[in-house]
Tab-separated table of C-alpha atoms in Angstrom:
chain	number	residue	atom	x	y	z
A	1	MET	CA	-21.177	-34.215	9.731
A	2	LYS	CA	-19.047	-36.762	11.506
A	3	PRO	CA	-15.990	-34.997	12.971
A	4	THR	CA	-12.547	-35.887	11.712
A	5	ASP	CA	-10.054	-37.448	14.100
A	6	GLU	CA	-8.441	-34.015	14.539
A	7	GLN	CA	-11.769	-32.350	15.268
A	8	GLN	CA	-12.576	-35.092	17.765
A	9	ALA	CA	-9.230	-34.564	19.509
A	10	ALA	CA	-10.033	-30.859	19.792
A	11	ALA	CA	-13.463	-31.686	21.211
A	12	ASP	CA	-11.960	-34.062	23.788
A	13	ALA	CA	-9.452	-31.441	24.932
A	14	PHE	CA	-12.152	-28.767	25.125
A	15	HIS	CA	-14.561	-30.881	27.141
A	16	SER	CA	-11.797	-31.863	29.566
A	17	GLY	CA	-11.313	-28.166	30.337
A	18	ASP	CA	-7.854	-27.757	28.785
A	19	HIS	CA	-6.639	-24.353	27.652
A	20	LEU	CA	-6.236	-24.991	23.947
A	21	ALA	CA	-4.337	-23.583	20.957
A	22	LEU	CA	-5.747	-24.985	17.715
A	23	GLN	CA	-3.588	-24.537	14.622
A	24	ALA	CA	-6.046	-24.526	11.713
A	25	GLY	CA	-4.525	-24.559	8.226
A	26	ALA	CA	-6.082	-22.962	5.160
A	27	GLY	CA	-9.543	-24.367	4.435
A	28	THR	CA	-9.600	-26.771	7.401
A	29	GLY	CA	-12.947	-25.622	8.797
A	30	LYS	CA	-11.915	-23.797	11.959
A	31	THR	CA	-15.253	-22.010	12.433
A	32	THR	CA	-17.147	-25.244	11.876
A	33	THR	CA	-14.985	-26.919	14.501
A	34	LEU	CA	-15.535	-24.145	17.032
A	35	ALA	CA	-19.286	-24.300	16.401
A	36	GLN	CA	-19.204	-28.053	17.068
A	37	LEU	CA	-17.472	-27.410	20.391
A	38	ALA	CA	-19.955	-24.713	21.360
A	39	HIS	CA	-23.026	-26.820	20.497
A	40	ALA	CA	-21.735	-29.731	22.571
A	41	THR	CA	-21.673	-27.819	25.884
A	42	LYS	CA	-24.192	-25.924	28.002
A	43	ARG	CA	-21.533	-23.581	29.380
A	44	ARG	CA	-21.624	-19.874	28.556
A	45	GLY	CA	-18.987	-18.705	26.147
A	46	ARG	CA	-17.628	-15.700	24.296
A	47	TYR	CA	-16.288	-15.752	20.753
A	48	LEU	CA	-13.868	-12.893	20.011
A	49	ALA	CA	-13.966	-12.275	16.268
A	50	TYR	CA	-11.371	-10.512	14.134
A	51	ASN	CA	-13.951	-8.158	12.597
A	52	ARG	CA	-17.676	-7.436	12.638
A	53	ALA	CA	-18.472	-9.488	9.520
A	54	ILE	CA	-16.886	-12.595	11.045
A	55	ALA	CA	-18.773	-11.986	14.300
A	56	GLN	CA	-22.098	-11.726	12.454
A	57	ASP	CA	-21.419	-14.921	10.502
A	58	ALA	CA	-20.461	-16.766	13.687
A	59	SER	CA	-23.617	-15.597	15.466
A	60	ALA	CA	-25.681	-17.541	12.936
A	61	ARG	CA	-23.610	-20.707	13.495
A	62	PHE	CA	-23.087	-20.686	17.258
A	63	PRO	CA	-25.714	-21.502	19.904
A	64	PRO	CA	-27.374	-18.710	21.935
A	65	THR	CA	-25.110	-19.606	24.875
A	66	VAL	CA	-22.139	-18.133	22.999
A	67	SER	CA	-21.938	-14.373	22.462
A	68	CYS	CA	-20.047	-13.493	19.249
A	69	LYS	CA	-18.460	-10.052	19.390
A	70	THR	CA	-15.316	-8.188	18.406
A	71	ALA	CA	-13.058	-6.899	21.156
A	72	HIS	CA	-14.110	-3.390	20.134
A	73	ALA	CA	-17.772	-4.271	20.702
A	74	LEU	CA	-17.016	-5.483	24.225
A	75	ALA	CA	-14.979	-2.357	24.910
A	76	PHE	CA	-17.712	-0.074	23.587
A	77	ALA	CA	-20.327	-1.691	25.834
A	78	ALA	CA	-18.045	-1.311	28.847
A	79	VAL	CA	-16.552	2.177	28.378
A	80	GLY	CA	-16.840	3.331	24.774
A	81	ARG	CA	-20.463	4.445	24.971
A	82	ARG	CA	-19.360	7.231	27.326
A	83	TYR	CA	-17.361	8.698	24.418
A	84	THR	CA	-20.185	8.589	21.848
A	85	ARG	CA	-20.313	12.362	21.579
A	86	ARG	CA	-16.612	12.512	20.673
A	87	LEU	CA	-16.835	9.530	18.304
A	88	ASN	CA	-19.415	11.404	16.232
A	89	SER	CA	-17.473	14.658	16.137
A	90	PRO	CA	-16.564	16.099	12.715
A	91	ARG	CA	-13.218	15.281	11.160
A	92	ARG	CA	-10.465	17.778	11.764
A	93	PRO	CA	-7.160	18.257	9.905
A	94	ALA	CA	-4.186	16.844	11.808
A	95	SER	CA	-2.396	20.184	11.544
A	96	GLN	CA	-5.192	21.919	13.492
A	97	THR	CA	-5.097	19.218	16.158
A	98	GLY	CA	-1.310	19.537	16.338
A	99	GLN	CA	-1.527	23.298	16.821
A	100	THR	CA	-3.929	22.800	19.722
A	101	LEU	CA	-1.439	20.361	21.252
A	102	GLY	CA	1.383	22.883	20.850
A	103	ILE	CA	2.996	21.786	17.570
A	104	THR	CA	3.230	25.173	15.895
A	105	GLN	CA	6.282	25.136	13.638
A	106	SER	CA	8.458	22.932	11.461
A	107	ILE	CA	11.769	21.458	12.592
A	108	ARG	CA	14.840	20.051	10.857
A	109	ILE	CA	16.332	16.642	11.670
A	110	GLY	CA	19.463	15.649	9.792
A	111	GLU	CA	18.943	16.764	6.195
A	112	ARG	CA	15.137	16.565	6.344
A	113	ASP	CA	12.674	19.389	6.962
A	114	LEU	CA	9.620	18.197	8.876
A	115	SER	CA	6.582	20.405	8.465
A	116	GLN	CA	4.125	21.204	11.238
A	117	LYS	CA	1.583	18.929	9.530
A	118	THR	CA	4.083	16.049	9.306
A	119	LEU	CA	4.901	16.386	12.994
A	120	SER	CA	1.203	16.540	13.899
A	121	ASN	CA	0.505	13.389	11.909
A	122	ALA	CA	3.439	11.624	13.571
A	123	ALA	CA	2.148	12.512	17.039
A	124	LEU	CA	-1.331	11.160	16.285
A	125	ARG	CA	0.074	7.996	14.682
A	126	THR	CA	2.180	7.493	17.813
A	127	VAL	CA	-1.012	7.400	19.885
A	128	THR	CA	-2.579	4.889	17.480
A	129	ARG	CA	0.476	2.621	17.662
A	130	PHE	CA	0.428	2.836	21.463
A	131	CYS	CA	-3.231	1.778	21.449
A	132	HIS	CA	-2.316	-1.465	19.647
A	133	THR	CA	0.181	-2.473	22.334
A	134	ALA	CA	-0.158	-3.817	25.860
A	135	ASP	CA	2.040	-0.983	27.165
A	136	ALA	CA	0.857	1.263	29.984
A	137	THR	CA	2.468	4.507	28.763
A	138	ILE	CA	3.626	6.099	25.524
A	139	THR	CA	7.366	5.695	24.932
A	140	PRO	CA	9.781	6.418	22.028
A	141	HIS	CA	9.298	2.980	20.444
A	142	HIS	CA	5.688	3.906	19.628
A	143	VAL	CA	6.842	6.739	17.339
A	144	PRO	CA	6.499	5.685	13.675
A	145	ARG	CA	9.588	5.543	11.491
A	146	LEU	CA	9.513	8.046	8.662
A	147	ARG	CA	10.966	7.515	5.201
A	148	GLY	CA	14.356	9.198	5.107
A	149	LEU	CA	14.800	9.160	8.890
A	150	GLU	CA	15.499	5.440	9.305
A	151	ASP	CA	18.856	6.065	10.999
A	152	VAL	CA	18.682	5.173	14.709
A	153	ILE	CA	20.070	8.514	15.895
A	154	LEU	CA	17.752	10.531	13.642
A	155	HIS	CA	14.723	8.515	14.741
A	156	ALA	CA	15.683	9.072	18.387
A	157	GLN	CA	15.713	12.837	17.761
A	158	LEU	CA	12.275	12.589	16.192
A	159	ALA	CA	10.970	10.538	19.137
A	160	ASP	CA	12.346	13.040	21.665
A	161	TYR	CA	10.273	15.734	19.978
A	162	ILE	CA	7.096	13.708	19.355
A	163	VAL	CA	6.588	11.760	22.618
A	164	PRO	CA	5.606	14.745	24.829
A	165	PHE	CA	2.935	15.808	22.321
A	166	ALA	CA	1.654	12.237	21.945
A	167	ARG	CA	1.293	11.966	25.722
A	168	LYS	CA	-0.581	15.268	25.735
A	169	ALA	CA	-2.896	13.890	23.021
A	170	TRP	CA	-3.548	10.742	25.062
A	171	ALA	CA	-4.408	12.842	28.118
A	172	ASP	CA	-6.830	14.831	25.956
A	173	LEU	CA	-8.558	11.593	24.904
A	174	GLN	CA	-9.476	10.717	28.492
A	175	HIS	CA	-12.226	13.379	28.599
A	176	PRO	CA	-15.589	11.870	27.556
A	177	ASP	CA	-17.382	15.028	26.421
A	178	ASN	CA	-14.917	17.157	24.473
A	179	GLY	CA	-11.310	17.521	23.451
A	180	ALA	CA	-8.964	18.563	20.673
A	181	VAL	CA	-8.081	15.085	19.353
A	182	ARG	CA	-10.601	13.189	17.237
A	183	PHE	CA	-11.726	10.147	19.222
A	184	GLU	CA	-11.391	6.799	17.383
A	185	HIS	CA	-12.534	3.251	18.145
A	186	ASP	CA	-9.000	2.074	19.019
A	187	HIS	CA	-8.922	4.711	21.750
A	188	TYR	CA	-11.776	3.297	23.817
A	189	LEU	CA	-10.436	-0.236	23.293
A	190	LYS	CA	-7.137	0.852	24.869
A	191	ILE	CA	-8.896	2.736	27.679
A	192	TRP	CA	-10.887	-0.426	28.443
A	193	ALA	CA	-7.762	-2.607	28.335
A	194	LEU	CA	-6.018	-0.387	30.876
A	195	THR	CA	-8.863	-1.082	33.352
A	196	GLN	CA	-7.802	-4.767	33.345
A	197	PRO	CA	-11.333	-5.959	32.498
A	198	LYS	CA	-12.826	-9.294	33.492
A	199	ILE	CA	-14.942	-10.944	30.783
A	200	ASP	CA	-17.870	-12.841	32.248
A	201	ALA	CA	-17.783	-16.261	30.551
A	202	ASP	CA	-16.990	-19.910	31.218
A	203	PHE	CA	-14.840	-20.124	28.086
A	204	LEU	CA	-13.396	-17.774	25.475
A	205	PHE	CA	-12.726	-18.460	21.795
A	206	LEU	CA	-10.148	-16.164	20.162
A	207	ASP	CA	-10.323	-16.344	16.370
A	208	GLU	CA	-7.493	-15.392	13.959
A	209	ALA	CA	-5.154	-15.563	16.950
A	210	GLN	CA	-2.066	-15.311	14.734
A	211	ASP	CA	-2.982	-11.699	13.908
A	212	THR	CA	-3.897	-10.521	17.394
A	213	ASN	CA	-2.777	-7.085	18.488
A	214	PRO	CA	-0.922	-7.174	21.827
A	215	VAL	CA	-3.685	-5.096	23.431
A	216	VAL	CA	-6.269	-7.824	22.695
A	217	GLU	CA	-3.827	-10.596	23.585
A	218	ASP	CA	-3.298	-9.040	26.996
A	219	ILE	CA	-7.064	-8.862	27.638
A	220	PHE	CA	-7.574	-12.463	26.487
A	221	LEU	CA	-4.751	-14.000	28.521
A	222	ALA	CA	-5.829	-12.106	31.637
A	223	GLN	CA	-9.055	-14.200	31.733
A	224	ARG	CA	-7.092	-17.423	32.290
A	225	ASP	CA	-7.858	-17.783	36.017
A	226	HIS	CA	-11.647	-17.864	35.623
A	227	ALA	CA	-12.321	-18.958	32.020
A	228	GLN	CA	-11.128	-21.731	29.698
A	229	LEU	CA	-9.108	-20.183	26.857
A	230	VAL	CA	-9.267	-21.528	23.303
A	231	MET	CA	-7.344	-19.744	20.574
A	232	VAL	CA	-7.619	-20.772	16.948
A	233	GLY	CA	-5.723	-19.596	13.911
A	234	ASP	CA	-2.873	-20.406	11.557
A	235	SER	CA	0.629	-19.291	12.552
A	236	ALA	CA	1.683	-19.584	8.915
A	237	GLN	CA	-0.857	-16.868	8.054
A	238	ALA	CA	0.682	-14.344	10.461
A	239	ILE	CA	1.252	-11.624	7.861
A	240	TYR	CA	0.435	-8.430	9.759
A	241	ASP	CA	3.453	-8.135	12.052
A	242	TRP	CA	4.415	-4.942	10.208
A	243	ARG	CA	1.377	-3.210	11.730
A	244	GLY	CA	1.829	-4.519	15.260
A	245	ALA	CA	-0.013	-7.849	15.115
A	246	LYS	CA	1.535	-10.736	17.033
A	247	ASP	CA	1.258	-14.514	16.668
A	248	VAL	CA	0.277	-15.552	20.184
A	249	MET	CA	-0.308	-19.217	19.376
A	250	THR	CA	3.030	-21.002	19.340
A	251	ALA	CA	4.082	-19.825	22.809
A	252	PHE	CA	0.638	-20.320	24.382
A	253	ASP	CA	0.672	-22.297	27.624
A	254	GLY	CA	-1.896	-24.972	26.868
A	255	THR	CA	-2.672	-28.046	24.795
A	256	GLN	CA	-1.435	-27.622	21.214
A	257	LEU	CA	-3.541	-29.361	18.542
A	258	ALA	CA	-4.006	-28.953	14.801
A	259	LEU	CA	-6.516	-29.145	11.955
A	260	SER	CA	-4.559	-30.161	8.869
A	261	GLN	CA	-7.221	-31.655	6.556
A	262	SER	CA	-8.134	-28.944	4.050
A	263	PHE	CA	-11.598	-29.162	2.525
A	264	ARG	CA	-10.923	-26.262	0.124
A	265	PHE	CA	-8.496	-27.976	-2.243
A	266	GLY	CA	-6.997	-31.283	-3.292
A	267	PRO	CA	-3.673	-33.046	-2.645
A	268	SER	CA	-1.680	-31.329	-5.411
A	269	LEU	CA	-2.275	-27.867	-3.964
A	270	ALA	CA	-1.654	-29.140	-0.431
A	271	GLU	CA	1.757	-30.301	-1.653
A	272	GLU	CA	2.509	-26.809	-2.972
A	273	ALA	CA	1.325	-25.269	0.292
A	274	ASN	CA	3.608	-27.568	2.259
A	275	ARG	CA	6.665	-26.231	0.401
A	276	TRP	CA	5.984	-22.817	1.895
A	277	LEU	CA	4.914	-24.180	5.277
A	278	THR	CA	8.309	-25.897	5.495
A	279	LEU	CA	10.143	-22.681	4.587
A	280	ALA	CA	8.119	-20.756	7.175
A	281	ALA	CA	8.945	-23.366	9.854
A	282	ALA	CA	5.201	-23.680	10.425
A	283	PRO	CA	3.925	-26.167	13.025
A	284	ILE	CA	1.551	-27.940	10.589
A	285	ARG	CA	1.530	-29.557	7.139
A	286	LEU	CA	-1.667	-29.812	5.102
A	287	THR	CA	-3.488	-32.770	3.584
A	288	GLY	CA	-5.785	-32.095	0.638
A	289	THR	CA	-9.194	-33.672	0.124
A	290	PRO	CA	-8.844	-36.340	-2.616
A	291	ASP	CA	-12.237	-35.751	-4.221
A	292	VAL	CA	-11.613	-31.983	-4.629
A	293	PRO	CA	-10.109	-31.707	-8.142
A	294	THR	CA	-7.674	-28.820	-7.675
A	295	GLU	CA	-5.175	-28.445	-10.540
A	296	ILE	CA	-1.926	-26.516	-10.885
A	297	GLY	CA	-1.142	-25.117	-14.299
A	298	PRO	CA	-1.676	-22.189	-16.679
A	299	VAL	CA	-4.790	-20.082	-16.119
A	300	ILE	CA	-5.923	-18.070	-19.132
A	301	SER	CA	-8.911	-16.321	-17.533
A	302	PRO	CA	-8.421	-16.218	-13.749
A	303	ASP	CA	-11.105	-15.165	-11.313
A	304	ALA	CA	-8.453	-13.405	-9.226
A	305	VAL	CA	-4.912	-12.132	-9.706
A	306	LEU	CA	-2.990	-11.903	-6.434
A	307	CYS	CA	-0.092	-9.470	-6.062
A	308	ARG	CA	2.689	-8.858	-3.566
A	309	THR	CA	2.313	-5.077	-3.401
A	310	ASN	CA	-0.210	-2.302	-3.965
A	311	VAL	CA	1.914	-1.007	-6.818
A	312	GLY	CA	1.983	-4.479	-8.362
A	313	ALA	CA	-1.796	-4.574	-8.074
A	314	MET	CA	-2.054	-1.221	-9.856
A	315	ALA	CA	0.155	-2.485	-12.682
A	316	GLN	CA	-2.058	-5.571	-13.042
A	317	VAL	CA	-5.212	-3.430	-13.084
A	318	MET	CA	-3.841	-1.294	-15.906
A	319	THR	CA	-2.665	-4.292	-17.937
A	320	LEU	CA	-5.967	-6.134	-17.583
A	321	MET	CA	-8.016	-3.050	-18.447
A	322	HIS	CA	-5.889	-2.492	-21.536
A	323	THR	CA	-6.625	-6.092	-22.563
A	324	GLY	CA	-10.351	-5.473	-22.253
A	325	PHE	CA	-11.340	-6.891	-18.877
A	326	ARG	CA	-13.751	-5.381	-16.393
A	327	VAL	CA	-11.589	-5.250	-13.265
A	328	ALA	CA	-12.271	-4.913	-9.552
A	329	LEU	CA	-9.667	-4.163	-6.908
A	330	ALA	CA	-10.139	-5.821	-3.518
A	331	GLY	CA	-10.588	-3.133	-0.901
A	332	GLY	CA	-11.231	-0.458	-3.536
A	333	GLY	CA	-8.889	2.035	-5.154
A	334	ASP	CA	-8.726	4.784	-2.515
A	335	SER	CA	-5.215	3.936	-1.282
A	336	LEU	CA	-3.831	3.744	-4.832
A	337	ARG	CA	-5.556	6.985	-5.770
A	338	ALA	CA	-3.970	8.684	-2.751
A	339	LEU	CA	-0.539	7.353	-3.733
A	340	ALA	CA	-0.951	8.557	-7.333
A	341	LEU	CA	-2.066	12.002	-6.179
A	342	ALA	CA	0.944	12.173	-3.856
A	343	ALA	CA	3.251	11.231	-6.723
A	344	ASN	CA	1.615	13.895	-8.878
A	345	ASP	CA	2.255	16.536	-6.205
A	346	LEU	CA	5.942	15.612	-6.096
A	347	LYS	CA	6.236	15.618	-9.899
A	348	GLU	CA	4.820	19.146	-9.929
A	349	GLY	CA	7.284	20.281	-7.280
A	350	ARG	CA	4.870	20.325	-4.351
A	351	ARG	CA	5.342	18.517	-1.084
A	352	THR	CA	2.800	15.836	-0.244
A	353	HIS	CA	1.314	14.810	3.071
A	354	HIS	CA	1.080	11.121	2.161
A	355	PRO	CA	2.762	9.288	5.089
A	356	GLU	CA	4.981	7.216	2.776
A	357	LEU	CA	6.277	10.207	0.795
A	358	VAL	CA	5.944	13.094	3.204
A	359	LEU	CA	9.663	13.917	3.593
A	360	PHE	CA	10.496	14.237	-0.113
A	361	PRO	CA	10.500	17.793	-1.532
A	362	HIS	CA	10.049	16.715	-5.181
A	363	TRP	CA	9.926	13.682	-7.474
A	364	ALA	CA	13.656	13.659	-8.240
A	365	ALA	CA	14.403	13.280	-4.528
A	366	LEU	CA	12.131	10.236	-4.355
A	367	GLN	CA	13.722	8.771	-7.507
A	368	ASP	CA	17.173	9.168	-5.964
A	369	TYR	CA	16.058	7.648	-2.642
A	370	ALA	CA	14.449	4.639	-4.339
A	371	SER	CA	17.466	4.038	-6.590
A	372	HIS	CA	20.336	4.521	-4.163
A	373	ASP	CA	19.107	4.084	-0.581
A	374	ALA	CA	18.662	0.489	0.596
A	375	ALA	CA	15.738	1.549	2.807
A	376	GLY	CA	13.888	2.890	-0.231
A	377	ARG	CA	14.196	-0.012	-2.654
A	378	ASP	CA	10.593	-1.079	-2.085
A	379	LEU	CA	9.512	2.275	-3.568
A	380	GLN	CA	11.278	1.562	-6.854
A	381	PRO	CA	8.226	-0.195	-8.396
A	382	LEU	CA	6.135	2.918	-7.672
A	383	VAL	CA	8.739	5.127	-9.302
A	384	ASN	CA	8.896	2.819	-12.333
A	385	LEU	CA	5.094	2.712	-12.655
A	386	VAL	CA	4.722	6.489	-12.497
A	387	ASP	CA	7.662	7.121	-14.826
A	388	SER	CA	6.322	4.570	-17.332
A	389	HIS	CA	2.619	5.479	-17.335
A	390	GLY	CA	2.228	8.855	-15.652
A	391	THR	CA	-0.082	9.700	-12.777
A	392	GLU	CA	-3.006	10.630	-15.055
A	393	ALA	CA	-3.135	7.115	-16.531
A	394	ILE	CA	-3.047	5.595	-13.037
A	395	LEU	CA	-5.867	7.837	-11.809
A	396	ALA	CA	-7.893	7.049	-14.952
A	397	ALA	CA	-7.511	3.316	-14.295
A	398	VAL	CA	-8.648	3.710	-10.677
A	399	ALA	CA	-11.715	5.594	-11.900
A	400	GLN	CA	-12.619	2.665	-14.211
A	401	LEU	CA	-12.632	0.030	-11.453
A	402	VAL	CA	-15.957	-1.772	-11.035
A	403	PRO	CA	-17.515	-3.512	-7.992
A	404	GLU	CA	-16.507	-7.144	-7.615
A	405	PRO	CA	-19.933	-8.587	-8.586
A	406	GLN	CA	-19.623	-6.772	-11.946
A	407	ALA	CA	-15.974	-7.679	-12.583
A	408	GLN	CA	-14.525	-10.405	-14.781
A	409	ILE	CA	-11.326	-10.428	-12.723
A	410	THR	CA	-10.593	-9.269	-9.182
A	411	VAL	CA	-7.084	-7.976	-8.486
A	412	SER	CA	-5.944	-8.138	-4.882
A	413	THR	CA	-2.847	-7.998	-2.775
A	414	ALA	CA	-2.149	-11.213	-0.897
A	415	HIS	CA	-2.777	-9.335	2.353
A	416	LYS	CA	-6.290	-8.293	1.316
A	417	ALA	CA	-6.991	-11.783	-0.076
A	418	LYS	CA	-6.538	-13.371	3.334
A	419	GLY	CA	-9.696	-15.185	4.405
A	420	ARG	CA	-11.055	-15.264	0.848
A	421	GLU	CA	-11.102	-17.842	-1.950
A	422	TRP	CA	-11.766	-18.030	-5.697
A	423	PRO	CA	-12.142	-20.888	-8.214
A	424	CYS	CA	-9.112	-19.962	-10.393
A	425	VAL	CA	-6.193	-17.851	-9.187
A	426	LEU	CA	-3.126	-16.419	-10.939
A	427	ILE	CA	-0.113	-15.294	-8.897
A	428	ALA	CA	1.264	-12.008	-10.243
A	429	ASP	CA	4.910	-11.527	-11.143
A	430	ASP	CA	5.779	-9.041	-8.371
A	431	PHE	CA	6.541	-11.921	-5.986
A	432	GLN	CA	10.224	-11.616	-6.739
A	433	ARG	CA	12.615	-14.561	-6.600
A	434	PRO	CA	15.477	-14.320	-4.083
A	435	LYS	CA	18.635	-12.691	-5.401
A	436	THR	CA	21.602	-14.881	-6.256
A	437	SER	CA	25.235	-14.487	-5.274
A	438	SER	CA	28.456	-16.354	-5.946
A	439	PRO	CA	29.806	-18.373	-2.998
A	440	ASP	CA	33.184	-16.617	-3.265
A	441	GLY	CA	31.724	-13.127	-3.531
A	442	GLY	CA	31.590	-12.951	-7.317
A	443	GLN	CA	35.100	-14.157	-8.184
A	444	THR	CA	33.881	-17.126	-10.235
A	445	ASP	CA	31.290	-17.849	-12.871
A	446	PRO	CA	27.989	-19.593	-12.023
A	447	PRO	CA	26.667	-21.718	-10.496
A	448	THR	CA	25.480	-19.092	-8.050
A	449	ARG	CA	23.514	-19.581	-4.873
A	450	PRO	CA	20.197	-17.934	-3.956
A	451	GLU	CA	19.672	-15.943	-0.839
A	452	PRO	CA	17.576	-17.715	1.816
A	453	ILE	CA	13.825	-17.272	1.539
A	454	ASP	CA	12.567	-14.919	4.225
A	455	ASP	CA	10.029	-16.638	6.476
A	456	ALA	CA	7.657	-13.648	6.292
A	457	GLU	CA	7.691	-13.908	2.495
A	458	ALA	CA	7.075	-17.657	2.773
A	459	ARG	CA	4.005	-17.019	4.934
A	460	LEU	CA	2.652	-14.495	2.444
A	461	ALA	CA	3.214	-16.902	-0.447
A	462	TYR	CA	1.381	-19.634	1.507
A	463	VAL	CA	-1.596	-17.314	1.983
A	464	ALA	CA	-1.608	-16.427	-1.718
A	465	ILE	CA	-1.535	-19.934	-3.156
A	466	THR	CA	-4.161	-21.328	-0.767
A	467	ARG	CA	-6.877	-18.918	-1.962
A	468	THR	CA	-7.844	-21.209	-4.867
A	469	ARG	CA	-10.389	-24.034	-5.051
A	470	GLN	CA	-10.072	-25.346	-8.609
A	471	ARG	CA	-6.941	-24.214	-10.458
A	472	LEU	CA	-3.797	-22.310	-9.489
A	473	ASP	CA	-1.288	-20.675	-11.803
A	474	LEU	CA	1.878	-20.264	-9.712
A	475	GLY	CA	3.072	-17.492	-12.034
A	476	GLY	CA	5.367	-15.203	-10.078
A	477	LEU	CA	6.027	-17.905	-7.465
A	478	SER	CA	6.937	-20.664	-9.920
A	479	TRP	CA	10.635	-20.068	-9.169
A	480	ILE	CA	10.136	-22.041	-5.950
A	481	HIS	CA	10.495	-25.253	-7.974
A	482	GLU	CA	14.019	-24.191	-8.964
A	483	HIS	CA	15.102	-23.058	-5.515
A	484	PRO	CA	17.201	-25.589	-3.555
A	485	ASP	CA	15.050	-25.029	-0.461
A	486	GLY	CA	11.784	-25.285	-2.373
A	487	THR	CA	11.586	-29.057	-2.232
A	488	PRO	CA	12.681	-30.492	1.115
A	489	GLY	CA	15.216	-33.249	0.563
A	490	ALA	CA	16.045	-32.143	-2.996
A	491	PRO	CA	19.686	-31.686	-4.135
A	492	THR	CA	21.150	-28.353	-3.072
A	493	ALA	CA	22.956	-27.499	-6.317
A	494	TRP	CA	21.560	-24.243	-7.675
A	495	MET	CA	20.478	-24.143	-11.302
A	496	GLN	CA	20.370	-20.880	-13.199
A	497	PRO	CA	16.685	-19.850	-13.278
A	498	SER	CA	14.627	-19.879	-16.410
A	499	SER	CA	13.218	-16.515	-17.429
A	500	ALA	CA	9.815	-17.991	-18.218
A	501	HIS	CA	7.081	-18.391	-15.639
A	502	GLY	CA	5.264	-21.023	-17.686
A	503	HIS	CA	1.834	-19.410	-17.490
A	504	GLY	CA	-0.443	-17.835	-20.040
A	505	ARG	CA	-1.467	-14.208	-20.197
A	506	PRO	CA	-5.094	-13.633	-19.201
A	507	GLN	CA	-7.369	-13.297	-22.200
A	508	PRO	CA	-10.814	-11.680	-22.014
A	509	ALA	CA	-13.734	-14.089	-22.324
A	510	GLY	CA	-15.239	-14.228	-25.788
């Protein structure tokens, strides 16, 4: 295929030896472009893939001069193989590991009782969070925040208790043959990173750079003096900052280029994508391919329903099953099953060890937290779902999920849909519109003004709507057309929103 002007510009910059950051929008052929660059040079390269499946796919498309691996694979070859015996050790409850480390009793912080198991889990999660950073030592900011202990002073008390045990756990992990802490893949990646490794290559490709953990970023950037660095990704798809990922592209010291011609969809969907790209202050705007007939409008029988939250996905699964569909859930139902079982424990008056609900003694405490504490508002949909349907109905629905090849409809969160595409997509209604407020604080009648659209929510919406190839039902994101910021250059007067989404309910085929 003849390269586009943008692909040719990337090739020119690569062959001139420039360090390069390539912003590649949804469906713009980033892997194809990287393969073109690799085939046009005899230099030896390394392609750092986001996961093993991407690495395997790239291996079939890149020349033999380019090694396609994940960062974990490189780390395992360098140091991880020494820990094989520990990697294959049997699983062990966190409470047993915590006891070995010296966590032997519960403590009380503020009004919350923290069990020995909760404290043990927090110590091990602290180590995991440390492993995702470029930091040299474990410090209080690696300690996870627990529901109900969001207050700065309370979290500091928790960190003071947890950090010494987390450091003891990390010291335990340095022994190759045996130890108390179960050895995980992120552990040898961090151990390798701390050796300040040199990757033997003439150039390095870093894929999905917008979702790079700081530990991998630090390894990649450290190769700058001896290898040409090329990072590719889409800053507007940086949706994993909540788990430590970092968009390393926009501040990268190198030539900044873009791929903006999407081959996945047509101009009408590109226009919708650009609404969200503008709100996210993204560095690119997309152009659709004219001969790709993508439509925007009601979808009666979607191939995929994309949701904002796991709880929203569960609600969609139950609704679709009730209507008669065979339904799959992207990523499987294990996380939802665990959440339902945790809710069931609380409803029966037992504490749960689920990390989201671990500090609540019973269901009423969680209901009160979700209803009245600002930090717990995102749990309100879970409370509503359980109170409306019961945990048994949720567990029964999870048990009826089918594999995707057997499903009529796949339900997914927008996060799990990243990197995927379907012919017809419906956006679920848990993408909530911004709240409205009166300009004088409620002293007058409408018109009211909407709150600004959060840029993280804009990025997630952009990911969701660009998963389609043929037809998109905006559904729960259709309010963007009524928002004063939704159309750049439109009048700023706020209209009261319509209650209708303007899309049809899915109907089973036949």
